[in-house]
XYZ file of C-alpha atoms in Angstrom:
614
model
C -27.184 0.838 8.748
C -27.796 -0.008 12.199
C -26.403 -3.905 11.764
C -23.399 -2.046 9.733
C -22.198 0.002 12.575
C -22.770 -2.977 15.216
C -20.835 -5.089 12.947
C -17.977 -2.902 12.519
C -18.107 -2.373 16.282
C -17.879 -5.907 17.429
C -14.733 -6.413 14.552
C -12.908 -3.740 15.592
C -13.029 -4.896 19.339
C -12.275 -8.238 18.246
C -9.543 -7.066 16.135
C -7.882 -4.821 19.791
C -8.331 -8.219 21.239
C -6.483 -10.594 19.200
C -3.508 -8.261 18.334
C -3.150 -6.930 22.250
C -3.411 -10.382 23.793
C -0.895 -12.262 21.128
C 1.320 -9.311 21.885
C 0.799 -9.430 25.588
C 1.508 -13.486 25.194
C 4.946 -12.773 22.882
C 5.899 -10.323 25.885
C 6.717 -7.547 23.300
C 9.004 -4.591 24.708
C 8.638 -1.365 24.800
C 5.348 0.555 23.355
C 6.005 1.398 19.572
C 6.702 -2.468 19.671
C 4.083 -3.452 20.794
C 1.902 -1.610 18.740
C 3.316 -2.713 15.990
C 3.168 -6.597 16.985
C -0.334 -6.088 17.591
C -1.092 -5.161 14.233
C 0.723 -7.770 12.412
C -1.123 -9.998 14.792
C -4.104 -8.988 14.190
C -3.376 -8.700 10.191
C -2.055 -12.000 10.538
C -5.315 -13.463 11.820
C -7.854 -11.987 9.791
C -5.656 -13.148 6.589
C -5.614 -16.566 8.232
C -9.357 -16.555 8.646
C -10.297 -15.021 5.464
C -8.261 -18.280 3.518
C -9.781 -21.099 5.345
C -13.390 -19.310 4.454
C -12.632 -18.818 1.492
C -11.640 -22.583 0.583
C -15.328 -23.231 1.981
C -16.453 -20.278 -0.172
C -17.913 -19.056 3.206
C -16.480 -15.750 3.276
C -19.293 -13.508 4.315
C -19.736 -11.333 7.499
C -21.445 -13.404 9.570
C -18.868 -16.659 9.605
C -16.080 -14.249 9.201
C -17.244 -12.214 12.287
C -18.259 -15.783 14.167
C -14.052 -16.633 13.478
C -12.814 -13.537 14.372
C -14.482 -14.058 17.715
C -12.685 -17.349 18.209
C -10.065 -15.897 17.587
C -10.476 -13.041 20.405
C -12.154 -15.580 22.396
C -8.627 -17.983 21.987
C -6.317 -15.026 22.848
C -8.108 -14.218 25.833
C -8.178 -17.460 27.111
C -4.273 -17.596 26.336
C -3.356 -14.322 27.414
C -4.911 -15.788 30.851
C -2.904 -18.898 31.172
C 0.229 -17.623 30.138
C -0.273 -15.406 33.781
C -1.957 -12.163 32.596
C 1.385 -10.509 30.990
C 0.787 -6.476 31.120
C 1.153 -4.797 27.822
C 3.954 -2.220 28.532
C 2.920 1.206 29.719
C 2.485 3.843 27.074
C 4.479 6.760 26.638
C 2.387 9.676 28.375
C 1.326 12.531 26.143
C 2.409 15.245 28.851
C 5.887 14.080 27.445
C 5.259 15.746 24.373
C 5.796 19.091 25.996
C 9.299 18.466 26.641
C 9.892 18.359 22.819
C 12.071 21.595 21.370
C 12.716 23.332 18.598
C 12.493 21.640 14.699
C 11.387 18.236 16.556
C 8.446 19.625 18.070
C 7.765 21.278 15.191
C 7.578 18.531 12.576
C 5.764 16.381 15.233
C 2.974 18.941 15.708
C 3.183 18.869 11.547
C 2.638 15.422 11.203
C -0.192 14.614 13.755
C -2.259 17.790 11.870
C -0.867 16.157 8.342
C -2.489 12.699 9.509
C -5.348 13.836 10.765
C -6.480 15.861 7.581
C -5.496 12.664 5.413
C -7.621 10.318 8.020
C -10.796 13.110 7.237
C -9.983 13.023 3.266
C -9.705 9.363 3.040
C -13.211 9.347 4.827
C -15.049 12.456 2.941
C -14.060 11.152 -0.358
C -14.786 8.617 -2.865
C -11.640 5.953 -3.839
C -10.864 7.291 -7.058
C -6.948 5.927 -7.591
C -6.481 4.342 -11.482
C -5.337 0.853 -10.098
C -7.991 1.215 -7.206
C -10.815 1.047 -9.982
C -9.118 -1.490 -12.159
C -8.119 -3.994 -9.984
C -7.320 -3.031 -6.051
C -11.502 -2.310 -5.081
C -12.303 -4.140 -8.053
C -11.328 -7.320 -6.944
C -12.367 -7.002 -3.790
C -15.847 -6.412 -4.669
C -15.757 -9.573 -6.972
C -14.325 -11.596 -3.829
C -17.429 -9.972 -1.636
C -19.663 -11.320 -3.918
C -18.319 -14.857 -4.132
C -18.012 -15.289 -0.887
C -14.172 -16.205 -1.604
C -10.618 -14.477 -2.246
C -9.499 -17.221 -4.409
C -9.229 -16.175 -8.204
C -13.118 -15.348 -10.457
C -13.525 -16.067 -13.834
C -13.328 -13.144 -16.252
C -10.466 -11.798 -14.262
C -7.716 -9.438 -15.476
C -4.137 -10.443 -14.823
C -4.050 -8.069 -11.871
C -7.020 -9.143 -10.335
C -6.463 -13.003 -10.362
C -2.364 -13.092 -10.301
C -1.628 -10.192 -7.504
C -0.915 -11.007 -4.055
C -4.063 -10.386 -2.107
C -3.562 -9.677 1.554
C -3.571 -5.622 0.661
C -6.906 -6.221 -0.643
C -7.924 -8.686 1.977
C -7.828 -6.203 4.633
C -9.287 -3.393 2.592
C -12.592 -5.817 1.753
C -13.007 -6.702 5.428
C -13.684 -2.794 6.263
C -16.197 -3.079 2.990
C -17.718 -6.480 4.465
C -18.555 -4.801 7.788
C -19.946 -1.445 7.307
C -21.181 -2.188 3.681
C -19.436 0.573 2.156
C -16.054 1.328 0.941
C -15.947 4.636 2.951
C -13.430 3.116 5.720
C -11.724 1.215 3.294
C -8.495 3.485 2.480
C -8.169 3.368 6.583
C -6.305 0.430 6.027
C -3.095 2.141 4.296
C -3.490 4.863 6.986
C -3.538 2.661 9.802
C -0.119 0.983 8.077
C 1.379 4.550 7.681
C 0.793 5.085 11.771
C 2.563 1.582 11.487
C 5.684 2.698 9.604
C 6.170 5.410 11.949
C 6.038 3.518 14.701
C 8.928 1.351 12.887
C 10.870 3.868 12.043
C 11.102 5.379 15.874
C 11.819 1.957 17.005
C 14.556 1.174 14.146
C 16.145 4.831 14.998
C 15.998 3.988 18.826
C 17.726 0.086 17.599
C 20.552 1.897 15.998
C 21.279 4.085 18.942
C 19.766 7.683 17.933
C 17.953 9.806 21.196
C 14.294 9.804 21.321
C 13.901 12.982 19.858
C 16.267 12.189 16.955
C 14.210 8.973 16.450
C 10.299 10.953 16.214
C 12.187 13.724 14.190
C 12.832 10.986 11.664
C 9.149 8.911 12.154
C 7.227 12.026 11.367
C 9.770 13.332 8.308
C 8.787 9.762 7.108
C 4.870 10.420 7.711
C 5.277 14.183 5.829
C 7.133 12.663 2.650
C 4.838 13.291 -0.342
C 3.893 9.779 -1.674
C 3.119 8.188 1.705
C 1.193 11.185 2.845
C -0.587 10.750 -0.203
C -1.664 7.168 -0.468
C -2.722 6.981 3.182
C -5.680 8.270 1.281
C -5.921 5.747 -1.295
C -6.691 1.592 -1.459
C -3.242 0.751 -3.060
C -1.175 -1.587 -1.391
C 2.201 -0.028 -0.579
C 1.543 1.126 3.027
C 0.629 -2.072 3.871
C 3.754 -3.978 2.513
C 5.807 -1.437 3.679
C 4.370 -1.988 7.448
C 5.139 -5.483 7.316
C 8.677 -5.106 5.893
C 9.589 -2.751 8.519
C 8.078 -4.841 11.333
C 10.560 -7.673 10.198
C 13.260 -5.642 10.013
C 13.144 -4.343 13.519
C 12.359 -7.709 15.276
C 14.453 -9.962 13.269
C 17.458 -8.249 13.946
C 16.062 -7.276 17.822
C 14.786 -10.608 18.051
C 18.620 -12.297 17.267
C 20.300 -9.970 19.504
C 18.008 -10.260 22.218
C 17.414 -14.267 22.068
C 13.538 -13.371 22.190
C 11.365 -15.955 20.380
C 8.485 -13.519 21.105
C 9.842 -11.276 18.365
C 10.821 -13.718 15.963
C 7.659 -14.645 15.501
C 6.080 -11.465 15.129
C 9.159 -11.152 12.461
C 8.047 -14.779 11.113
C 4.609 -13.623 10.224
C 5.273 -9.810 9.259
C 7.305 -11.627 6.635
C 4.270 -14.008 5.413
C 2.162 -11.035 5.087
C 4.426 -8.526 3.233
C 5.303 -11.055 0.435
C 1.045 -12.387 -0.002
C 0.780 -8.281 -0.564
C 2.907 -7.313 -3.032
C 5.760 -8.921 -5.040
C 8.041 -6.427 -4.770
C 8.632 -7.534 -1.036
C 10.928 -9.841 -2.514
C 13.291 -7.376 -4.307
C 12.840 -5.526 -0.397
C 14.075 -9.194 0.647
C 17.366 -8.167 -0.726
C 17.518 -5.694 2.167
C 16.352 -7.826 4.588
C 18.662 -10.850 3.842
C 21.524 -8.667 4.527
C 20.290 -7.796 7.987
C 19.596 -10.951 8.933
C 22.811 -11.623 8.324
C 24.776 -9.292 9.892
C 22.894 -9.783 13.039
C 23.843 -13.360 12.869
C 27.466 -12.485 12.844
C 27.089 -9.930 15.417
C 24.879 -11.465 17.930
C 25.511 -15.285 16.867
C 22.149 -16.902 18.537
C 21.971 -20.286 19.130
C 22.149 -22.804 16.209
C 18.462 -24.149 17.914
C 17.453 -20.456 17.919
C 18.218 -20.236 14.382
C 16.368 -23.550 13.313
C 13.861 -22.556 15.170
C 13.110 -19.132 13.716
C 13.675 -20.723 10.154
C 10.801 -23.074 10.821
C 8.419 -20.375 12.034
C 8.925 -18.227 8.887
C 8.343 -20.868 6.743
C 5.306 -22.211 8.113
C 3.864 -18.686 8.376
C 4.971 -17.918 4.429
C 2.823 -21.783 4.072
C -0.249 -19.863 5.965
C -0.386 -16.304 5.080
C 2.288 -15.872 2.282
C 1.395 -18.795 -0.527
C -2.150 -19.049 -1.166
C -2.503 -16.701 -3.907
C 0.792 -17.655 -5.835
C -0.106 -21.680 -5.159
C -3.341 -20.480 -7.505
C -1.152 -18.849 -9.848
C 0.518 -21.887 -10.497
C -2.656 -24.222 -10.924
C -4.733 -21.557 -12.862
C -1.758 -19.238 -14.769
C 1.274 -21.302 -15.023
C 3.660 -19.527 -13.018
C 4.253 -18.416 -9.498
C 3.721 -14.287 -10.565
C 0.638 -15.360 -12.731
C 1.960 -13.241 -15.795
C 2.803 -10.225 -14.167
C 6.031 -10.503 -14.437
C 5.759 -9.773 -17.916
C 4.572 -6.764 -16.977
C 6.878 -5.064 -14.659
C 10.600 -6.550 -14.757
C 13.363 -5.067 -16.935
C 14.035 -6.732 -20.124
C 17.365 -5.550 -21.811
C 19.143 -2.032 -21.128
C 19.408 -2.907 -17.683
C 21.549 0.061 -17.268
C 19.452 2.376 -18.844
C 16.307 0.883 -17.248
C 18.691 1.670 -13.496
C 19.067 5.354 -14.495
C 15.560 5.984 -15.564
C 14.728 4.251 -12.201
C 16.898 6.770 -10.343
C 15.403 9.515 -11.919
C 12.318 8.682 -9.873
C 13.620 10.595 -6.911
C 14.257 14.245 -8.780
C 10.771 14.879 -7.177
C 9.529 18.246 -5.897
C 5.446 18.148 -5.826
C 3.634 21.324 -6.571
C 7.240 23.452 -6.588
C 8.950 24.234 -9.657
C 13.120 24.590 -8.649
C 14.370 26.311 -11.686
C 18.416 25.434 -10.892
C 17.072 21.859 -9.978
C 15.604 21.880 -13.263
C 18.620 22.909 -15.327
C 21.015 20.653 -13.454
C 18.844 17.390 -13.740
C 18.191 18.316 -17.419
C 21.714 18.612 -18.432
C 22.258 14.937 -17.492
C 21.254 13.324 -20.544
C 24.006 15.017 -22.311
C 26.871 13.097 -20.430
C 25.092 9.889 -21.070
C 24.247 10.155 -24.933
C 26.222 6.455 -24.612
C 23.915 5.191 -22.657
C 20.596 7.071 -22.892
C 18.369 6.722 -26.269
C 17.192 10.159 -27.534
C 13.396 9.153 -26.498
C 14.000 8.687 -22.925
C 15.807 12.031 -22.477
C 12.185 13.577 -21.484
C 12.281 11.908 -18.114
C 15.359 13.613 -16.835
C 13.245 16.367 -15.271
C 12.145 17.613 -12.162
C 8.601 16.083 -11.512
C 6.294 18.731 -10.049
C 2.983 16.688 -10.431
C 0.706 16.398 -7.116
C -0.710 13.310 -6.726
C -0.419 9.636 -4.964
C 0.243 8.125 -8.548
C 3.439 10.125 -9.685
C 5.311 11.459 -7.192
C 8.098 10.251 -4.871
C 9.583 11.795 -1.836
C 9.764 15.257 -2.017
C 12.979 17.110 -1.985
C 13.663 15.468 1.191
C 14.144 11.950 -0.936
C 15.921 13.796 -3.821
C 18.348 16.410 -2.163
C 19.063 14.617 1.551
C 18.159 10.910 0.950
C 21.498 10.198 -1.129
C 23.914 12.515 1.433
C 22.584 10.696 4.188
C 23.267 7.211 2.365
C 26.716 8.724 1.793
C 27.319 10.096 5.478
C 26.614 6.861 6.625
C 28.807 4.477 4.370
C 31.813 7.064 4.704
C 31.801 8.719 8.673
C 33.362 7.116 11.433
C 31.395 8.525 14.104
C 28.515 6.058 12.342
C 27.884 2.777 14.298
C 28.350 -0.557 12.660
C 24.432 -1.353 12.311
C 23.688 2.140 10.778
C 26.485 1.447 7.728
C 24.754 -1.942 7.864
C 21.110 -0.721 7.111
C 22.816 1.793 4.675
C 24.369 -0.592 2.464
C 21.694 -3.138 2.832
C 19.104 -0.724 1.383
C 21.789 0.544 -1.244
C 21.726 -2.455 -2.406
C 18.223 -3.138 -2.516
C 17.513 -0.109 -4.095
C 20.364 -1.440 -7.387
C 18.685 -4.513 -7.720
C 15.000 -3.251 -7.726
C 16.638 -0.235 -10.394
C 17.895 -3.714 -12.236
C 15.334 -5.649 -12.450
C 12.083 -3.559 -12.272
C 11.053 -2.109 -15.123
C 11.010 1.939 -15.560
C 7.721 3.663 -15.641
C 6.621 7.216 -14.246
C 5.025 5.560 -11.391
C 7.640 4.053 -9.473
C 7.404 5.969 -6.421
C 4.754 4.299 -4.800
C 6.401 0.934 -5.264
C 9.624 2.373 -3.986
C 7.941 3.322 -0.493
C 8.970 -0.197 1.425
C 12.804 0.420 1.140
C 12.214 4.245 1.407
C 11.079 3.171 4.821
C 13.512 0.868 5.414
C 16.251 3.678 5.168
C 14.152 6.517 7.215
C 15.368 5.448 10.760
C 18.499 6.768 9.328
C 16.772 10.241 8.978
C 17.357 10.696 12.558
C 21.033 12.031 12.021
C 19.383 15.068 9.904
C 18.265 16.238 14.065
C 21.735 16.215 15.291
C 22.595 19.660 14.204
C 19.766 22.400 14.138
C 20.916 24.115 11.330
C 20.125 20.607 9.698
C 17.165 20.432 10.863
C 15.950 22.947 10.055
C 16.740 23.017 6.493
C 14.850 19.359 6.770
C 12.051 21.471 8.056
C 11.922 23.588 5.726
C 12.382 21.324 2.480
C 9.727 18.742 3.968
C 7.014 22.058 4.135
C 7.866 23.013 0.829
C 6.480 19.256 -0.454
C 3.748 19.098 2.459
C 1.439 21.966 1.713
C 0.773 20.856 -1.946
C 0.728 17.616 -1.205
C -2.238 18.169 1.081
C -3.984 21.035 -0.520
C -3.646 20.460 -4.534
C -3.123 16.596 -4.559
C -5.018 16.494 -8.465
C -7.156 13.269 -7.266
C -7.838 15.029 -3.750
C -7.893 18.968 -4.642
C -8.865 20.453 -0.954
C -7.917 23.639 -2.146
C -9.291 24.184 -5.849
C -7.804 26.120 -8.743
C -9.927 29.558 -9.956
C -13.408 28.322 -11.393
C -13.110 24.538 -10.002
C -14.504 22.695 -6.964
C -13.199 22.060 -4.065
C -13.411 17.803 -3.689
C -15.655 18.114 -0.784
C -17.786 19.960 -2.839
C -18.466 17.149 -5.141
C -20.801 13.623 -4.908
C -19.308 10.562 -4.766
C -19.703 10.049 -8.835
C -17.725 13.132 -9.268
C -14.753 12.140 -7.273
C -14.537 8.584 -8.409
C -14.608 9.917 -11.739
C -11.825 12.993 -11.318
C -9.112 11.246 -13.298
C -11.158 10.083 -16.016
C -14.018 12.651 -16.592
C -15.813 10.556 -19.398
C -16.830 7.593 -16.982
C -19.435 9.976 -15.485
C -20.722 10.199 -18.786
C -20.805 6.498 -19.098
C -22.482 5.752 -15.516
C -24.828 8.194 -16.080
C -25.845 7.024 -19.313
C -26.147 3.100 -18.188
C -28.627 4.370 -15.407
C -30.518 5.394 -18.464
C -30.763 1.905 -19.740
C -30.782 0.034 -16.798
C -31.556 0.314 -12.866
C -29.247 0.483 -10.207
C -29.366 -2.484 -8.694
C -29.832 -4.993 -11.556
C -26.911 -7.330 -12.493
C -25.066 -6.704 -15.597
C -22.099 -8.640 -17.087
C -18.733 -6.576 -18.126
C -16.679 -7.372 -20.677
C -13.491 -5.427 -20.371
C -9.545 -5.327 -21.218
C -6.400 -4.620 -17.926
C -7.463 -1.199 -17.703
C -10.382 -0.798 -17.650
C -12.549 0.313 -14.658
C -14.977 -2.066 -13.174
C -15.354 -1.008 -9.845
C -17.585 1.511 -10.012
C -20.342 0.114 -11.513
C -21.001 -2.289 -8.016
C -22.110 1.159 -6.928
C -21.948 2.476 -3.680
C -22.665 -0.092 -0.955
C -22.231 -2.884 -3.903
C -26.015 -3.026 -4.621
C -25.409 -4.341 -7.942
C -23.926 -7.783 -8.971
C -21.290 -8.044 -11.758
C -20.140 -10.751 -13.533
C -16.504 -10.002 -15.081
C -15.766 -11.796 -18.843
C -12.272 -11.135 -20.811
C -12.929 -12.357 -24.289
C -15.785 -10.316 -26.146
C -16.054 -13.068 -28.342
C -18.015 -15.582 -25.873
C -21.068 -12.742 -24.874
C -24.474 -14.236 -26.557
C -27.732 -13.682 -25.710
C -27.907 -17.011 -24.113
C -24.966 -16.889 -22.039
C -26.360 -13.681 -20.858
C -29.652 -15.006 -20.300
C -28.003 -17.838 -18.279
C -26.219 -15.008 -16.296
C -29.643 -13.805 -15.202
C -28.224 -10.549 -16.357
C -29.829 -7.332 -18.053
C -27.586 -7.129 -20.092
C -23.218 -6.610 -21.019
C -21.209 -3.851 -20.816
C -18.344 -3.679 -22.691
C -15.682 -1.606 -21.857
C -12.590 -0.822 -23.640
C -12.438 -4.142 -25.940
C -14.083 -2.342 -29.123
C -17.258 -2.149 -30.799
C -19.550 -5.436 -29.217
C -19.893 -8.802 -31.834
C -22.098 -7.800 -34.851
C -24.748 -10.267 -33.638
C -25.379 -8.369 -30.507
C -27.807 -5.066 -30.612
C -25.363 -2.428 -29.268
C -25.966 1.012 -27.017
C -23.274 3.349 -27.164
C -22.221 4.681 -23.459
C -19.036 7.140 -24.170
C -15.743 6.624 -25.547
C -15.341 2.904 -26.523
C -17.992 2.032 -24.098
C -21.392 0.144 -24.855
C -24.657 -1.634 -23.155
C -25.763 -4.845 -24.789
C -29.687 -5.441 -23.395
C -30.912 -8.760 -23.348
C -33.037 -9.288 -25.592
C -36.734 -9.541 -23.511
């Protein structure tokens, strides 16, 4: 425990040394800036690191710990010849007095908001669907191979999705040998996104107090409240695509090659964490260019900026999707099979849209009516078995719902305001059709499930700075106010994966162990733990046979005492191969009954421990 909290120590000082100095060196503006250079800095190393261990399968917390020293050691030493640049001053907190009315309000809201979700994410177990099946998974699996390159055994999800997400999540499990810190990660990159959003209102000419109004109505939206709890990935892509947003287009207008680079590397690291940074590309593309036009930077600029963001895509963007075309045959790995639109484009686009008719944990009844009347002007378009999802979705939880009634009711007028008021500025009409579009061809080309919202959160952010105009009038913003508390106290009392406050004759989370709220979603795999600590102790290695869905994570156990080897196919477990495994024995998860040559122990529901045979 001791060498845990030393270790995480040391990396977190290391970590405040690499991303302040290479910020200091870029001479980064202003204080939200800053901030967020130093992150991507600091993401951007540790990425970096993590790749050239892991191509000398050396990725353990002693060499990784020895680089990331370097690494502070090297931006020290820089930071020193380049003449000591200061970091700029930051704002002082007696300023937040002079904050009025609905401003200081949802401010106040959204520093108690985040520091709740910082306690749950610490208090309770990861217990998110994809977090078990592939997110923690496979970054237990890289922990124990020393390596983030692809395992054998792996689902498609585990070998063929862009890493860096994960990357950063294992680190936290690497140095304090449990996954308590590791959902600190997305809340760290929601902190991030507000920061971006201030800055972006503040680029496109909005007051101070217009521009935190809109931050912290971004912060307070249901899904990103929610998964700042969680070890999904969207946070974190959504960080980075905001951070190149904001200093590409401040970079080209101010000629400042310190903030194209922190642009150059922001984009590296959103696209090797999710691909849906490229449909967010879209967005960005079209900023890109119309600061070009507007600011027209040297030609050298240019060609220099080019070069930087390619050869940061080479180092922190590629290394997962260069796998995925030696091991899978493709650049996506086969996921694309999974997730883009085939056919009925259109009809995928509306069913995408309907995403947004969100209201967590409040039933609307006139909302209701209205959105459920729609599939009755579109019988032309709509198929009779799709009609179900033109409802308002009142679920609570990080996996299902969207933005609130803040996203459905005020996110389209604002998109309108923008594109059709001349009081708007040229670079506010700009971000409003460049996310406009974004959001068509994601509708397009991503296919429709009820989960979209979290993958939606990058160009949700993208359009927030724009939120600022809702704190122009107070009647406004107060009705903002007031719809973003209607989404805010469900979403942190009676998120269903996080209940804090219970329904009559349940538990409160807190009140349960760590089994119990890994296992809240799916109830039967405490059965099924509990029953393979029957057959088999704690800490001996097991292999697991098991489908795309399954769960694997939790049986590494808490601190990852136990070692698992992962197998796809059913059909290759013997009593040999097991034996070779220096295994106890196979679970087999999800991929029906075991082969009949192989003595079988039933676990739960289409679960089952092999032994080996002693």
């Amino acid at each position: 425990m001791l060498i845990a909290v030393c270790c995480s120590i040391v990396f977190i000082v290391g970590i405040a040394l690499v991303g302040g100095c290479s910020a200091a060196m870029l001479r980064i503006r202003g204080a939200a800036p800053f901030l967020m250079a130093g992150g991507v800095c600091a993401a951007a190393a540790l990425i970096a690191g993590s790749t050239v261990l892991s191509l000398l399968s050396s990725w353990t917390r002693v060499t990784m710990l020895a680089l990331l020293l370097l690494s502070a050691a090297a931006a020290v030493v820089g930071w020193s010849a380049t003449g000591h640049p200061l970091p700029p001053r930051l704002p002082n907190p007696r300023g937040l007095r002079r904050l009025r009315g609905h401003t200081a309000a949802i401010v106040g809201l959204a520093a108690v908001a985040l520091l709740v979700q910082a306690y749950v994410g610490a208090r309770v177990a990861p217990n998110n669907w994809d977090s078990m099946r592939y997110h923690l998974s496979r970054s237990a699996y890289w922990l124990q191979y020393h390596s983030i390159a692809q395992f054998p055994g792996a689902s498609i999800h585990q070998a063929a999705s862009a890493p860096n997400g994960e990357v950063l999540q294992a680190l936290t499990m690497m140095m304090s040998g449990t996954d308590r810190w590791a959902a600190s990660v997305q809340w760290l990159a929601l902190v991030g996104i507000a920061l971006a959003v201030f800055s972006g209102a503040r680029l496109l000419c909005f007051g101070r107090e217009p521009s935190a109004f809109a931050a912290c109505l971004f912060v307070l939206l249901p899904q990103p409240l929610m998964q700042s709890t969680t070890t999904q990935n969207d946070l974190i892509e959504a960080f980075f695509i905001a951070s190149t947003a904001y200093f590409v287009v401040r970079g080209l207008r101010d000629r400042s090659r310190g903030d194209m680079i922190v642009a150059a590397l922001a984009l590296a690291l959103a696209v090797g964490t999710k691909g849906t940074a490229f449909v967010a590309g879209t967005a960005l593309v079209v900023l890109a260019v119309a600061a070009l036009i507007a600011y027209r930077p040297p030609a050298r600029f240019i060609a220099v900026a080019v070069a930087q963001a390619v050869l940061a895509l080479i180092a922190l963007g590629c290394y997962n999707y260069l796998l995925n075309i030696q091991h899978r045959g493709g650049l996506l790995g086969g996921i694309e099979g999974q997730t883009l639109a085939t056919g009925a484009r259109l009809q995928n686009a509306l069913l995408a849209l309907t995403t947004f008719a969100d209201s967590p944990g409040v039933s609307v009844d006139w909302l209701d009516r209205l959105v459920g009347s729609a599939p009755g002007h579109l019988t032309a378009v709509l198929e009779p078995p799709v009609w179900h999802f033109f409802t308002v979705d009142t679920s609570v939880q990080e996996d299902t719902s969207a933005f609130g009634l803040v996203g459905f009711l005020l996110l389209p007028c604002i998109f309108v305001l923008m594109l059709v008021s001349r009081r708007q500025t040229r670079g506010r009409r700009v971000l409003s059709a460049a996310v406009i579009l974004s959001f068509v061809v994601f509708a397009a080309t991503v296919a429709f499930n009820p989960w979209l919202g979290r993958v939606l959160i990058p160009l949700v952010a993208l359009a927030a700075p724009l939120f600022a105009v809702l704190a122009e009038r107070p009647a406004v913003a107060g009705v903002t106010l007031m719809l973003a508390i209607l989404s805010l106290v469900p979403s942190l009392l009676q998120n269903s994966q996080k209940p804090l406050l219970a329904s009559s004759g349940a538990s409160s989370v807190f009140a349960l162990d760590r089994r119990m709220q890994m296992t809240l979603t799916r109830p039967e795999m405490l059965g099924v733990l509990n029953a393979l600590d029957a057959q088999v102790g704690r800490t001996e290695a097991i292999a697991y046979v098991g489908g795309e869905d399954s769960w694997d994570y939790p049986f590494f156990g808490a601190h990852r005492e136990r070692r698992v080897i992962r197998h796809d196919n059913p059909a290759v477990i013997t009593y040999p191969l097991l034996r070779g495994e220096h295994v106890a024995g196979a679970v087999f998860a999800n991929v029906g009954t075991p082969p009949s040559s192989l003595a079988a122990i039933p676990l739960g529901p289409d679960y089952w421990w092999v032994p080996v045979a002693r």
